[in-house]
Short mmCIF file of C-alpha atoms in Angstrom, two decimals:
data_model
loop_
_atom_site.label_atom_id
_atom_site.label_comp_id
_atom_site.label_asym_id
_atom_site.label_seq_id
_atom_site.Cartn_x
_atom_site.Cartn_y
_atom_site.Cartn_z
CA MET A 1411 11.70 20.42 23.26
CA LEU A 1412 7.92 20.69 23.80
CA ALA A 1413 7.80 23.97 21.88
CA GLN A 1414 9.59 22.37 18.92
CA LYS A 1415 7.11 19.47 18.94
CA ARG A 1416 4.17 21.89 18.95
CA ARG A 1417 5.71 23.79 15.98
CA VAL A 1418 6.12 20.52 14.05
CA ALA A 1419 2.57 19.41 14.84
CA ARG A 1420 1.19 22.81 13.76
CA SER A 1421 3.11 22.65 10.52
CA TYR A 1422 1.93 19.11 9.87
CA ASP A 1423 -1.72 19.98 10.63
CA LYS A 1424 -1.62 22.77 8.01
CA ARG A 1425 -1.10 20.30 5.21
CA VAL A 1426 -3.28 17.42 6.41
CA ARG A 1427 -6.83 17.40 5.10
CA ARG A 1428 -9.22 15.64 7.39
CA LYS A 1429 -11.76 13.39 5.61
CA SER A 1430 -15.16 13.03 7.04
CA PHE A 1431 -18.17 11.29 5.56
CA SER A 1432 -21.76 11.05 6.60
CA GLU A 1433 -24.48 8.41 6.10
CA GLY A 1434 -25.74 8.29 2.58
CA ASP A 1435 -22.58 9.72 0.97
CA LEU A 1436 -21.39 8.10 -2.23
CA LEU A 1437 -17.75 7.14 -2.23
CA TRP A 1438 -14.95 5.07 -3.79
CA LYS A 1439 -13.02 2.47 -1.87
CA ALA A 1440 -9.38 1.56 -2.44
CA VAL A 1441 -8.79 -1.89 -4.01
CA PHE A 1442 -7.29 -4.20 -1.37
CA PRO A 1443 -4.56 -5.33 -0.91
CA LEU A 1444 -3.10 -1.94 -1.89
CA GLY A 1445 -0.90 -2.14 -4.99
CA GLU A 1446 -2.27 -5.48 -6.14
CA LYS A 1447 -2.46 -5.65 -9.88
CA ASN A 1448 -4.73 -7.76 -12.02
CA SER A 1449 -2.59 -9.77 -14.42
CA ARG A 1450 -5.14 -9.24 -17.10
CA TYR A 1451 -4.80 -5.43 -16.97
CA GLY A 1452 -1.22 -5.07 -15.68
CA LYS A 1453 -0.39 -1.48 -14.80
CA TRP A 1454 -3.85 -0.37 -15.95
CA SER A 1455 -5.52 -2.22 -13.06
CA PRO A 1456 -8.06 -0.11 -11.18
CA THR A 1457 -6.98 1.32 -7.85
CA TRP A 1458 -10.51 2.31 -6.70
CA GLU A 1459 -13.77 0.42 -6.72
CA GLY A 1460 -17.32 1.43 -6.24
CA PRO A 1461 -19.31 3.55 -5.95
CA TYR A 1462 -20.56 2.56 -2.48
CA GLN A 1463 -22.82 4.27 0.02
CA ILE A 1464 -22.17 4.71 3.71
CA ALA A 1465 -24.61 2.69 5.76
CA LYS A 1466 -23.34 3.57 9.22
CA VAL A 1467 -20.70 5.87 10.70
CA LEU A 1468 -18.75 4.49 13.65
CA ARG A 1469 -16.18 6.00 16.02
CA GLY A 1470 -12.55 6.29 15.04
CA ASN A 1471 -13.07 7.19 11.34
CA VAL A 1472 -14.58 3.72 10.62
CA TYR A 1473 -17.48 3.21 8.22
CA LEU A 1474 -19.85 0.43 7.29
CA LEU A 1475 -20.45 0.40 3.53
CA MET A 1476 -23.23 -0.92 1.34
CA ASP A 1477 -23.63 -1.44 -2.37
CA LEU A 1478 -26.02 0.78 -4.27
CA ASP A 1479 -28.34 -2.30 -4.41
CA GLY A 1480 -28.54 -2.23 -0.62
CA GLY A 1481 -26.26 -5.14 0.24
CA LEU A 1482 -24.12 -4.52 3.35
CA HIS A 1483 -20.40 -5.27 3.38
CA LYS A 1484 -19.24 -7.61 6.12
CA HIS A 1485 -16.00 -5.73 6.76
CA LEU A 1486 -15.64 -2.23 8.21
CA THR A 1487 -13.49 0.29 6.29
CA ASN A 1488 -11.19 3.00 7.66
CA GLY A 1489 -11.81 6.45 6.21
CA LYS A 1490 -8.22 6.73 4.89
CA TYR A 1491 -9.13 4.20 2.24
CA LEU A 1492 -12.21 6.10 1.02
CA LYS A 1493 -12.73 9.19 -1.21
CA HIS A 1494 -15.90 11.02 -2.25
CA HIS A 1495 -17.65 10.01 -5.43
CA TYR A 1496 -19.16 12.86 -7.42
CA PRO A 1497 -21.63 11.34 -9.94
CA THR A 1498 -21.75 12.66 -13.46
CA MET A 1499 -25.05 13.88 -14.86
CA TRP A 1500 -25.47 10.52 -16.55
CA GLU A 1501 -24.95 8.61 -13.37
CA MET A 1502 -27.43 10.88 -11.53
CA ARG A 1503 -30.06 9.90 -14.02
CA ASP A 1504 -29.28 6.18 -13.29
CA PHE A 1505 -29.44 6.70 -9.49
CA GLY A 1506 -32.93 8.22 -9.87
CA GLU A 1507 -31.94 11.70 -8.79
CA ASN A 1508 -33.15 14.88 -10.55
#
């Protein structure tokens, strides 16, 4: 029984991609509650919002986010609701990067 559980765990771990972020990373956050649709846009409602920047990394895949203006969010966010944001060359110019 234990050998079977190890085999299942090993098979599962092959397909799972661990997400890890560090302070200063730009990312998108899922729109909460998940699946909520704006009546104005219907099925075209956005599912991600942002970009945000990570202000602090906490234990347990939990992150404190801040706006690009520097305003901190009052709620902590789990990493499973985040994804990396890769700015376009036009956005990089707006962020002040070269």
